Short mmCIF file of C-alpha atoms in Angstrom, two decimals:
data_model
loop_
_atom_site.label_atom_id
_atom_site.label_comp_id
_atom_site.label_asym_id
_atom_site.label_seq_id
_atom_site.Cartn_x
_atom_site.Cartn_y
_atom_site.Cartn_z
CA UNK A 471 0.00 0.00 0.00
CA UNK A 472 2.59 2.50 0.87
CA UNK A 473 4.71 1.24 -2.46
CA UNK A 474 1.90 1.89 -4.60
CA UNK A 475 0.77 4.99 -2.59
CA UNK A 476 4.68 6.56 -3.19
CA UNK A 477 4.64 5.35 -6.84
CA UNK A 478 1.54 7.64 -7.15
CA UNK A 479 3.43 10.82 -5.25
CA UNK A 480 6.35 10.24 -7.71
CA UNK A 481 3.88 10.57 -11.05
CA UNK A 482 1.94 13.26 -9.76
CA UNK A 483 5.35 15.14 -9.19
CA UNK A 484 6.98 14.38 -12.19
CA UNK A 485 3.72 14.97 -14.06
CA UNK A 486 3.61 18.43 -12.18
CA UNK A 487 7.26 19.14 -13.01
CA UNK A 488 6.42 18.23 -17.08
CA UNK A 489 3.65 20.97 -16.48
CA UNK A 490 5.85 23.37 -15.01
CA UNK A 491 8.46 23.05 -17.80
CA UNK A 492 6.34 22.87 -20.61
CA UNK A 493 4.34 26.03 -19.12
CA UNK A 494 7.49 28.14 -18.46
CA UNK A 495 9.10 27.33 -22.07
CA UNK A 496 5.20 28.54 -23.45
CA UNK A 497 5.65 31.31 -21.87
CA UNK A 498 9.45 31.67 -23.28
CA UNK A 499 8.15 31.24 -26.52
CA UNK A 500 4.93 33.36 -26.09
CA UNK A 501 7.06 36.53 -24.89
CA UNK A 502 5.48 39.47 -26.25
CA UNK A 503 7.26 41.41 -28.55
CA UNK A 504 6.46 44.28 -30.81
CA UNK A 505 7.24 46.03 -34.58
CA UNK A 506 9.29 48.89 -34.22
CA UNK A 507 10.96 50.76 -37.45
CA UNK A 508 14.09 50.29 -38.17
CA UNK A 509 14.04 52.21 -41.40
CA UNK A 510 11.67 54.49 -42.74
CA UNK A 511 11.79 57.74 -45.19
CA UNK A 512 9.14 60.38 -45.98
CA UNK A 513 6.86 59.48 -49.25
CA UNK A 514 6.34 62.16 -51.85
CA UNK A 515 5.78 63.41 -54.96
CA UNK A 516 9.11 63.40 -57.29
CA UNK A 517 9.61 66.86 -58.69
CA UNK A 518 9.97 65.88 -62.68
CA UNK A 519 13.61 65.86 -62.65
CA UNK A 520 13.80 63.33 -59.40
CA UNK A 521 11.44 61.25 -61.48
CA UNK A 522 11.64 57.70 -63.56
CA UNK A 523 10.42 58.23 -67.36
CA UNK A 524 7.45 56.60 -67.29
CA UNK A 525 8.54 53.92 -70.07
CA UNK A 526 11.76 52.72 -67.60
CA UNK A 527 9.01 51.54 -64.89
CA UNK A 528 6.91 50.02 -67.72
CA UNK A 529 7.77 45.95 -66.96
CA UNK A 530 10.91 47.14 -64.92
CA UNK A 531 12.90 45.62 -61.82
CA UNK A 532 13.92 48.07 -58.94
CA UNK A 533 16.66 47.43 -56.63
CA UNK A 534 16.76 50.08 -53.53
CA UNK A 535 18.99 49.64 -50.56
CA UNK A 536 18.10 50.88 -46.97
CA UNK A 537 20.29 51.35 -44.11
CA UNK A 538 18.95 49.78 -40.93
CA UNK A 539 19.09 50.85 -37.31
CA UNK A 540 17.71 48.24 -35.15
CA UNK A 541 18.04 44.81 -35.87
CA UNK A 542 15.40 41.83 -35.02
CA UNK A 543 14.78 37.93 -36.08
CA UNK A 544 11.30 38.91 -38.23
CA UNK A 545 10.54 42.20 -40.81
CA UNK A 546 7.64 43.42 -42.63
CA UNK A 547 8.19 46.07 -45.60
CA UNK A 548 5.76 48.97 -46.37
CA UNK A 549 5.37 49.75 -49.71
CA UNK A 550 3.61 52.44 -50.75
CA UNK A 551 1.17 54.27 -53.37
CA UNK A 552 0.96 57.06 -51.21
CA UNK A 553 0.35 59.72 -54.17
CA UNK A 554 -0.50 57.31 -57.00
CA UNK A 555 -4.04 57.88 -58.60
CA UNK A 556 -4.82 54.48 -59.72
CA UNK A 557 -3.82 51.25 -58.32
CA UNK A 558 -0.31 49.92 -58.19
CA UNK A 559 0.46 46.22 -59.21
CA UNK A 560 3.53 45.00 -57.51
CA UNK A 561 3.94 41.54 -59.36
CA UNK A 562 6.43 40.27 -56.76
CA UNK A 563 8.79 42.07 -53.88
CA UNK A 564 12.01 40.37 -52.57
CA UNK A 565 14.21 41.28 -49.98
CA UNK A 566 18.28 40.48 -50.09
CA UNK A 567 21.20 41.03 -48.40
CA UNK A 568 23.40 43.41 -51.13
CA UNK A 569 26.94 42.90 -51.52
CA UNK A 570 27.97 46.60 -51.77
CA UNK A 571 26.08 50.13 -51.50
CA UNK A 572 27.96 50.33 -54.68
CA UNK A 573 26.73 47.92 -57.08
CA UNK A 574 23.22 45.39 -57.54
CA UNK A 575 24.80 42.73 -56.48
CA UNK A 576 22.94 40.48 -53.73
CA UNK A 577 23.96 37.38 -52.21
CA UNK A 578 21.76 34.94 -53.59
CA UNK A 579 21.25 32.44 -50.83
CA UNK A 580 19.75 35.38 -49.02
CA UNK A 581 17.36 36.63 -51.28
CA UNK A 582 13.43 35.56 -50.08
CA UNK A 583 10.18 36.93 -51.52
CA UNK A 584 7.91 38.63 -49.78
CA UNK A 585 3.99 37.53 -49.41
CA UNK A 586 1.02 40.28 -48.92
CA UNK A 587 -2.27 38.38 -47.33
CA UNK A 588 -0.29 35.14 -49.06
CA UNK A 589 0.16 35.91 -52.19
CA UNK A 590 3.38 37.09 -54.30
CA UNK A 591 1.69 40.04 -55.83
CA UNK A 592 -0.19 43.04 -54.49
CA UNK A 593 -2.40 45.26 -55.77
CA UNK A 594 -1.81 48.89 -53.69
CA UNK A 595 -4.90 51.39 -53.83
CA UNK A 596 -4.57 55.05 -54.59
CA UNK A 597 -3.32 56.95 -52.00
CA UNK A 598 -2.19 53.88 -49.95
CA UNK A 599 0.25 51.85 -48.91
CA UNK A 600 0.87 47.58 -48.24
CA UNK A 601 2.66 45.76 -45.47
CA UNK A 602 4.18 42.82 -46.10
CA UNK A 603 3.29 39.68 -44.16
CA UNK A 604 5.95 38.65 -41.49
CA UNK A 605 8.54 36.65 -42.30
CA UNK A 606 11.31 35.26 -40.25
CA UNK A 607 14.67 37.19 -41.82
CA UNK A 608 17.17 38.13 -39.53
CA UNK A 609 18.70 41.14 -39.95
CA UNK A 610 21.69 42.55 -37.48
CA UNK A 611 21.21 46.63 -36.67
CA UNK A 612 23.48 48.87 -38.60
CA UNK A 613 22.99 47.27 -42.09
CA UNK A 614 21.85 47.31 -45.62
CA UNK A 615 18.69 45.56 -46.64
CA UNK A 616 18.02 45.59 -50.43
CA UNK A 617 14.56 45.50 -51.31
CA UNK A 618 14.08 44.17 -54.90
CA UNK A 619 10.44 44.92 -56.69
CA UNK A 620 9.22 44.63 -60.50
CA UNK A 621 6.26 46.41 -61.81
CA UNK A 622 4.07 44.92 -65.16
CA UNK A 623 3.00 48.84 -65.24
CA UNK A 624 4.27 52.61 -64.72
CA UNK A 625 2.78 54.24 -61.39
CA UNK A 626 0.25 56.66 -62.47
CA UNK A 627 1.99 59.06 -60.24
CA UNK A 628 5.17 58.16 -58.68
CA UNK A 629 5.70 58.18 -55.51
CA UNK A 630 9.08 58.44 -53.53
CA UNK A 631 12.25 60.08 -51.57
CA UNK A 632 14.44 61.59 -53.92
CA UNK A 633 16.82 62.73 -51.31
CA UNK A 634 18.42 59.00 -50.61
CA UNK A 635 21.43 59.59 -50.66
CA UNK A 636 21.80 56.12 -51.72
CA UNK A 637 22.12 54.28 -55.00
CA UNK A 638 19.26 52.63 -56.54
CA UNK A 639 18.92 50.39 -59.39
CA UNK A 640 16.94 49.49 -61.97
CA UNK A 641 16.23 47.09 -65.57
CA UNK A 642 13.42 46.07 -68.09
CA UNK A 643 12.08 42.40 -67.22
CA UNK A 644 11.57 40.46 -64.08
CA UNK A 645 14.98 40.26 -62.23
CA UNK A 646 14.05 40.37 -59.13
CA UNK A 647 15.90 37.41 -57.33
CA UNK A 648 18.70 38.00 -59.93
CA UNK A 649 22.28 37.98 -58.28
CA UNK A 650 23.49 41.19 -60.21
CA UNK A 651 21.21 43.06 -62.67
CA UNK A 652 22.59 43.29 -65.96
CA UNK A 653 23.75 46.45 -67.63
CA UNK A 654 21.12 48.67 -64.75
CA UNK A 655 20.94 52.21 -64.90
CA UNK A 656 20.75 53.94 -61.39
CA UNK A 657 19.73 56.96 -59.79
CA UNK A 658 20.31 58.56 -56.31
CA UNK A 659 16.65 58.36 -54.93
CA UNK A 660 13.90 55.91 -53.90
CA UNK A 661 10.86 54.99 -55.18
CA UNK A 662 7.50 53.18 -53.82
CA UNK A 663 9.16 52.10 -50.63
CA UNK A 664 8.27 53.39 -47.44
CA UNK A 665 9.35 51.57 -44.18
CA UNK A 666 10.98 48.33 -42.80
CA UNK A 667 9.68 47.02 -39.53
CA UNK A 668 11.68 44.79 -37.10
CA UNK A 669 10.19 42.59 -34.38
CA UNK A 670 11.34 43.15 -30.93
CA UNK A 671 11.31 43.04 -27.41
CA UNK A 672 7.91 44.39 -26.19
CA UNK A 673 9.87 47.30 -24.41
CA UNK A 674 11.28 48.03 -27.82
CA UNK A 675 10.46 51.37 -29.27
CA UNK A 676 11.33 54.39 -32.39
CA UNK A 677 12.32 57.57 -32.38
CA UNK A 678 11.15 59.84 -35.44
CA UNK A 679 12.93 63.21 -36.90
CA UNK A 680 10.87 65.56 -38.90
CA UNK A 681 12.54 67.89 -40.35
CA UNK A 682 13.72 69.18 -44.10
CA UNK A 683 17.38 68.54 -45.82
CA UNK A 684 19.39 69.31 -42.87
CA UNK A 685 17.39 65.91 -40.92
CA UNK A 686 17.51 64.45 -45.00
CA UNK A 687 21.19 64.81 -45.11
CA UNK A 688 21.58 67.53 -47.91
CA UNK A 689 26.05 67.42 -47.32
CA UNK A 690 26.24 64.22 -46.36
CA UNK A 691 28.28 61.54 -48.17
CA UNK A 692 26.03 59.48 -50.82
CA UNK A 693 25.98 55.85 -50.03
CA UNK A 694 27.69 57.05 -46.60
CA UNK A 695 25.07 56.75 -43.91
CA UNK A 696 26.64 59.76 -42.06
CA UNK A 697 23.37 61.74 -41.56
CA UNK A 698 23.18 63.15 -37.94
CA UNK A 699 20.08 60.39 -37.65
CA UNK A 700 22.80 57.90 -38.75
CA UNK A 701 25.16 58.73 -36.13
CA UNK A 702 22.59 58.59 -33.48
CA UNK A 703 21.01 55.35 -34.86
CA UNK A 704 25.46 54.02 -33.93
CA UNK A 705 24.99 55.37 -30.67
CA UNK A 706 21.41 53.60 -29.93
CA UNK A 707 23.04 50.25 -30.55
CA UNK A 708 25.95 50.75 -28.84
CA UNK A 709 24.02 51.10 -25.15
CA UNK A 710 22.36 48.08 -23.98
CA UNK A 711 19.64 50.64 -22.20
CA UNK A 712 19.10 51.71 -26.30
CA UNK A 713 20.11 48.73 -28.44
CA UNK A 714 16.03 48.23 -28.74
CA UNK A 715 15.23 51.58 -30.20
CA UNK A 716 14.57 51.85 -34.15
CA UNK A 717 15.20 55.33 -36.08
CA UNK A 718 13.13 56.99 -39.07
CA UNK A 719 14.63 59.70 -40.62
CA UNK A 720 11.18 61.75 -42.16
CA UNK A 721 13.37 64.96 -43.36
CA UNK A 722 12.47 65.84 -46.87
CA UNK A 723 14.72 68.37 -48.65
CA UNK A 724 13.25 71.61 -48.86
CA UNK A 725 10.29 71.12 -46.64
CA UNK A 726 8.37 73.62 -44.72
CA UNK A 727 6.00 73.90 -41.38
CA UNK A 728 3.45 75.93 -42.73
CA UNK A 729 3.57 75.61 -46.70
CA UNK A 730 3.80 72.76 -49.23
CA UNK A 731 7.54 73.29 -50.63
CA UNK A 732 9.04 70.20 -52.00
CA UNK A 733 6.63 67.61 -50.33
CA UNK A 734 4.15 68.20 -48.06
CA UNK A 735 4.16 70.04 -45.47
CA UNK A 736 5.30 69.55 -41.93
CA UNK A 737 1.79 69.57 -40.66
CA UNK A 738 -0.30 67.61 -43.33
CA UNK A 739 2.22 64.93 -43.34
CA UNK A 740 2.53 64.77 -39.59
CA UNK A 741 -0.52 61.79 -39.40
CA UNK A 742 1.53 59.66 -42.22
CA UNK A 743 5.30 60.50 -41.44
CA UNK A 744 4.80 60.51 -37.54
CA UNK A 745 2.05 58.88 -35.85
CA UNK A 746 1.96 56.42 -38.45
CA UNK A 747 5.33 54.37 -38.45
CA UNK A 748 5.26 51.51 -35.79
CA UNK A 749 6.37 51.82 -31.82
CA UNK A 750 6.94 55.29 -32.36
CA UNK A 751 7.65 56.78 -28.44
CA UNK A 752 9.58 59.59 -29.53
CA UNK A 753 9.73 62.58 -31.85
CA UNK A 754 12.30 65.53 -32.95
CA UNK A 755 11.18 68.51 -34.44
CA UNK A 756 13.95 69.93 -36.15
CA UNK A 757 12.03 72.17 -38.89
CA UNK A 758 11.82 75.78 -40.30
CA UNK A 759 14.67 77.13 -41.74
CA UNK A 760 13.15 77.34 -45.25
CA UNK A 761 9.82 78.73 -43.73
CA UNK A 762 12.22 81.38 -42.10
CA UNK A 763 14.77 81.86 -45.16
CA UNK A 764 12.02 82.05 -47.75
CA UNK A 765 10.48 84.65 -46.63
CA UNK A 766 12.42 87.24 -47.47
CA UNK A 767 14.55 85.68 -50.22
CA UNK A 768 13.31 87.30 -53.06
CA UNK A 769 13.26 91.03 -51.17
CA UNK A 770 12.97 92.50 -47.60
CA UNK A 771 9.67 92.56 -46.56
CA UNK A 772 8.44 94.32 -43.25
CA UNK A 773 9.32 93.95 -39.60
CA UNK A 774 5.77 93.46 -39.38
CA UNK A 775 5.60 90.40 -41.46
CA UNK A 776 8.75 89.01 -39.91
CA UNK A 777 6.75 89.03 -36.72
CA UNK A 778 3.76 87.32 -38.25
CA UNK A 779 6.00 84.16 -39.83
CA UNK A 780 7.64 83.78 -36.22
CA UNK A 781 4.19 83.88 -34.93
CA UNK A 782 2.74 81.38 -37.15
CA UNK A 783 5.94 78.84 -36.74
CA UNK A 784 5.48 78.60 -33.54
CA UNK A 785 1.74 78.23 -33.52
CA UNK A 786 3.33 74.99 -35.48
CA UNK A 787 5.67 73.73 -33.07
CA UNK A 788 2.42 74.19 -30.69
CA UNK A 789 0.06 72.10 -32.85
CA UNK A 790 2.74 69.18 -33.43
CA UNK A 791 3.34 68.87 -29.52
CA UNK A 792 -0.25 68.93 -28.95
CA UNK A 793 -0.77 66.17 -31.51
CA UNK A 794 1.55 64.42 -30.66
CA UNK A 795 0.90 63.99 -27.08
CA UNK A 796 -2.10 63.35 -27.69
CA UNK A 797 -0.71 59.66 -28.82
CA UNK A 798 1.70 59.68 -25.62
CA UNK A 799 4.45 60.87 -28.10
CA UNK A 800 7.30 62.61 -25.88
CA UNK A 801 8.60 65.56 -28.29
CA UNK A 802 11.76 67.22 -28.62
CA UNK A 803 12.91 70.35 -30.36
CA UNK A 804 15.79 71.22 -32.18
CA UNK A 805 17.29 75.03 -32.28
CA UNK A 806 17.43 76.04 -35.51
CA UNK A 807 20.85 76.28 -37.11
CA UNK A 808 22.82 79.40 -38.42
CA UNK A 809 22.08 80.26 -42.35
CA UNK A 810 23.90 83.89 -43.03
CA UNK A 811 26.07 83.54 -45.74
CA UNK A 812 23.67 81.20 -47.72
CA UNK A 813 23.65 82.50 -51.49
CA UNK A 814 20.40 81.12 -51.33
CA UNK A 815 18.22 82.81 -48.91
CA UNK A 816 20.68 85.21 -48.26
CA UNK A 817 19.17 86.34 -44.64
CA UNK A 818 19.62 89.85 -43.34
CA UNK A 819 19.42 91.02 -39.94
CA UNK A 820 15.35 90.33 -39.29
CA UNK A 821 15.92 87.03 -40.40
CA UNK A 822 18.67 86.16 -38.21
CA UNK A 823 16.19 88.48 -35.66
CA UNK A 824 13.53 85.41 -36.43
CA UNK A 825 15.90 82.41 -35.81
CA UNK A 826 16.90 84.42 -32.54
CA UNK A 827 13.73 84.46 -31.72
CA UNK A 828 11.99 81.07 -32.70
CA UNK A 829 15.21 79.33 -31.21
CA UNK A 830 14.36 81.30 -27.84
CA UNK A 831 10.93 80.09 -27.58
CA UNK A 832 12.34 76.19 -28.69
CA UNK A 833 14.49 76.99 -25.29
CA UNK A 834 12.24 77.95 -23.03
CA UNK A 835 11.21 75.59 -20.23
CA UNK A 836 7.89 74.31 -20.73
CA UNK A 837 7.74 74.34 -24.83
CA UNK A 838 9.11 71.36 -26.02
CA UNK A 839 9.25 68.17 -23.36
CA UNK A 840 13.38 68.45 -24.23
CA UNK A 841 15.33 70.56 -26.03
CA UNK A 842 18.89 69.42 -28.16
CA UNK A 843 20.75 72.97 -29.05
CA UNK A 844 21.69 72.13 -32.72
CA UNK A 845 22.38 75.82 -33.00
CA UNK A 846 24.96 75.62 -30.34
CA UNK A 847 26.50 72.67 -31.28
CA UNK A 848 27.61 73.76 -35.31
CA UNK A 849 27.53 77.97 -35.12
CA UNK A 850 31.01 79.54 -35.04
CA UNK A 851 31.41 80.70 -31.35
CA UNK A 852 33.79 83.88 -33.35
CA UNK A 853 30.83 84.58 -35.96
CA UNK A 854 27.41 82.80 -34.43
CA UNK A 855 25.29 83.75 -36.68
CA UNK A 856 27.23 81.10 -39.23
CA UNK A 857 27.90 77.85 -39.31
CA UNK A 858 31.75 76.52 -38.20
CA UNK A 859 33.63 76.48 -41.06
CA UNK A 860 34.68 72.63 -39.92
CA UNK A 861 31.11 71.61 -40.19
CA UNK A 862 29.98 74.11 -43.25
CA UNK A 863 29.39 72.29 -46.47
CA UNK A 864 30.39 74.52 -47.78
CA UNK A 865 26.79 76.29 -48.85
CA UNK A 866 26.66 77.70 -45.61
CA UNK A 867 23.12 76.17 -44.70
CA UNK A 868 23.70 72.58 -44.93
CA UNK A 869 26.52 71.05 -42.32
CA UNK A 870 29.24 68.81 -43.49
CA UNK A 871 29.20 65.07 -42.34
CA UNK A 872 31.86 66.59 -39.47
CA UNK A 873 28.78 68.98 -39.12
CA UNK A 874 26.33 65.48 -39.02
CA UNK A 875 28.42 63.91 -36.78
CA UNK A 876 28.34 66.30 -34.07
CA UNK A 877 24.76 66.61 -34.18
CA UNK A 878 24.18 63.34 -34.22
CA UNK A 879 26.19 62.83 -31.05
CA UNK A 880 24.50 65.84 -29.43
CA UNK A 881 21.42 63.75 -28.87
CA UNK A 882 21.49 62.57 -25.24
CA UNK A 883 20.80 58.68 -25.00
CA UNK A 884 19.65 59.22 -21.96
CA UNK A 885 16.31 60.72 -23.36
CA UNK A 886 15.22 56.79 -24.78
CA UNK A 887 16.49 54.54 -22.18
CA UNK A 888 14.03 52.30 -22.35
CA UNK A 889 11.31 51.12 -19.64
CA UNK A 890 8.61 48.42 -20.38
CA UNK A 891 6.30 49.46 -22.73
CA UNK A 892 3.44 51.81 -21.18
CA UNK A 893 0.46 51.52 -24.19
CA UNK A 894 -0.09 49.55 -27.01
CA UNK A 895 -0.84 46.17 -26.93
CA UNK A 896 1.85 43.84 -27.66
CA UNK A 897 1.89 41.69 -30.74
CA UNK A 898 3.09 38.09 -30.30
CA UNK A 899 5.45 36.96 -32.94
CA UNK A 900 3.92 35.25 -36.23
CA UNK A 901 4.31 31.75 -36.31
#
């Protein structure tokens, strides 16, 4: 009796043990985890001579390559339509690792196609964009991904980013899981691509920069990565407290707060280029030199209507920050940098008056939830209303990639240590 009564301790145990295990690696496995962006860029319309002829995207094969910050086991890629007027027919979409940011070439072995609801081809509406279906790719942070699509037919209106600074690629016929594309032309901008998503950690979160050419990387070396959101993307990864934390670069060269320049602007795209890309926690604002500079750059206009612009800019610093917290975004601003001496807006004294001022008010406790002094970081401390000549491109508006570098480690880390994730509910991975 007391055999059979200990055999029947020992099963329960060991049967309760099994449980134990088997419920403690389903919870292992089950860990939530969530998409963050690890790459994203802000979609617009190309001005005609940042555009494909229309006959090189009829049956054509694009290769674009895009420079990762945070790295995860699983991705999804967003491609868009965003200002097409008819539907766009992707046929396929692969992704790859490329050899080079110099040349087509992919290693083969990695290149996988992408699905959308299951099937190889998507159909995008007007005005829209896809995501691709998860699939299990790892990618390590700090790395080109080369994203590989063909088109049967021409956009009806392109859509893109034709400040890449990158290399892309692209043939007649369906190449797309072809290890080098033979005899491609290739451009300097992207097209029909608009984010990569990483799964991670459920902590894990992004940090986006809207801004204009300065955030773009107008200076900065093409196929270089040395944009000041490059440099801080290095320094995310190299903290464990940060290693979690995607970056999405939505400058646009020539942008403005308050009035459609090249692309939209600042506060019409905020829905699509900010509260839009995925685990976005953070924002910086680092917009408004062209609203300043162009307003008296074809003739001095009125202290009167200097005082208006400032008025109005920072009526849109107020709206983003109110919009944005709204969505439990934390925003920070970003002084606005030096510009006398540009031979294009060539400022005079009210417009370095209006910097002065709207870089006050980006100071002031209260404003902005933090504030990163841009302005103090690249102005000559001998002439301050102009850029160092170290980190002048030598336009003196745009910084150099010296100029990008010090921005880029002016950015305290300490502003996205990350905590476990406050909203949102997490998404467990795809299996």
């Amino acid at each position: 009796m007391k055999r059979a009564r200990a055999i029947l301790i020992s099963g329960f145990l060991a049967l309760a043990s099994a449980f134990a295990a088997s419920l403690s690696n389903a919870q292992s496995v089950a860990e939530p985890q969530t998409w963050v962006t690890t790459w994203g860029a802000s979609q617009q319309i190309p001005e005609p001579n940042n555009a494909l002829p229309v006959d090189d995207l009829r049956d054509s094969t694009v290769r674009q390559l895009f420079h990762l910050s945070v790295g995860g086991p699983t991705i999804r890629v967003h491609v868009s339509n965003a200002f097409g007027t008819e539907a766009l027919h992707f046929t396929s979409v692969h992704i790859a690792r490329p050899l080079s940011p110099s040349s087509s070439a992919i290693d083969p072995i990695s290149d996988k196609a992408l699905r959308f609801a299951g099937s190889a081809d998507v159909s995008v509406p007007p005005g829209a964009e896809f995501i691709s279906d998860p699939i299990d790719y790892q990618v390590a942070p700090l790395l080109n991904l080369a994203v590989t699509f063909h088109l049967d037919a021409p956009p009806s209106g392109q859509t893109g980013h034709p400040g890449s600074r990158a290399t892309s690629w692209y043939v007649h016929g369906d190449a797309v899981s072809a290890a080098s594309l033979v005899d491609p032309r290739h451009v300097d901008h992207w097209y029909q691509v608009s984010a990569i998503d990483v799964l991670a950690p459920a902590a894990a979160a992004s940090v986006v920069a809207l801004g204009d050419s300065i955030t773009n990387g107008h200076g900065a070396t093409t196929n270089g990565n040395d944009r000041w959101t490059d440099v801080l993307a290095a320094r995310l990864q190299s903290a464990a407290e940060t290693r979690n934390v995607g970056v999405s670069n939505q400058g646009i060269g020539g942008n403005h707060l308050l009035t459609d320049g090249l692309g939209p602007n600042a506060l019409s795209r905020f829905d699509r280029d900010v509260l839009a890309p995925a685990g976005v926690r953070w924002l910086i604002v680092f917009e408004g030199v062209n609203d300043l500079g162009g307003l008296a750059r074809n003739g001095e206009v009125t202290p009167a209507e200097h005082n208006a612009l400032v008025a109005r800019v920072l009526a849109a610093y107020q709206q983003i920050i109110s919009r944005a917290h709204a969505h439990g975004i934390r925003v920070m601003g970003a002084t606005i940098t030096p510009y006398v001496g540009s031979e294009y807006y060539h400022p005079g004294p009210l417009s370095e008056a209006d910097r002065q001022a709207v870089n006050t008010w980006i100071r002031a406790a209260g404003n902005f939830d933090a504030v990163v002094d841009f302005d103090a970081v690249v102005r000559d401390s001998q002439s301050p209303d102009h850029l160092l000549p170290a980190y002048d491109c030598g336009d003196h508006l745009h910084p150099s990639p010296a100029g990008y570098r010090a921005m880029g480690e002016a950015v305290p880390l300490s502003w996205f240590a990350l905590a476990p994730a406050q909203t949102g509910a997490p998404v467990q991975p795809p299996r």
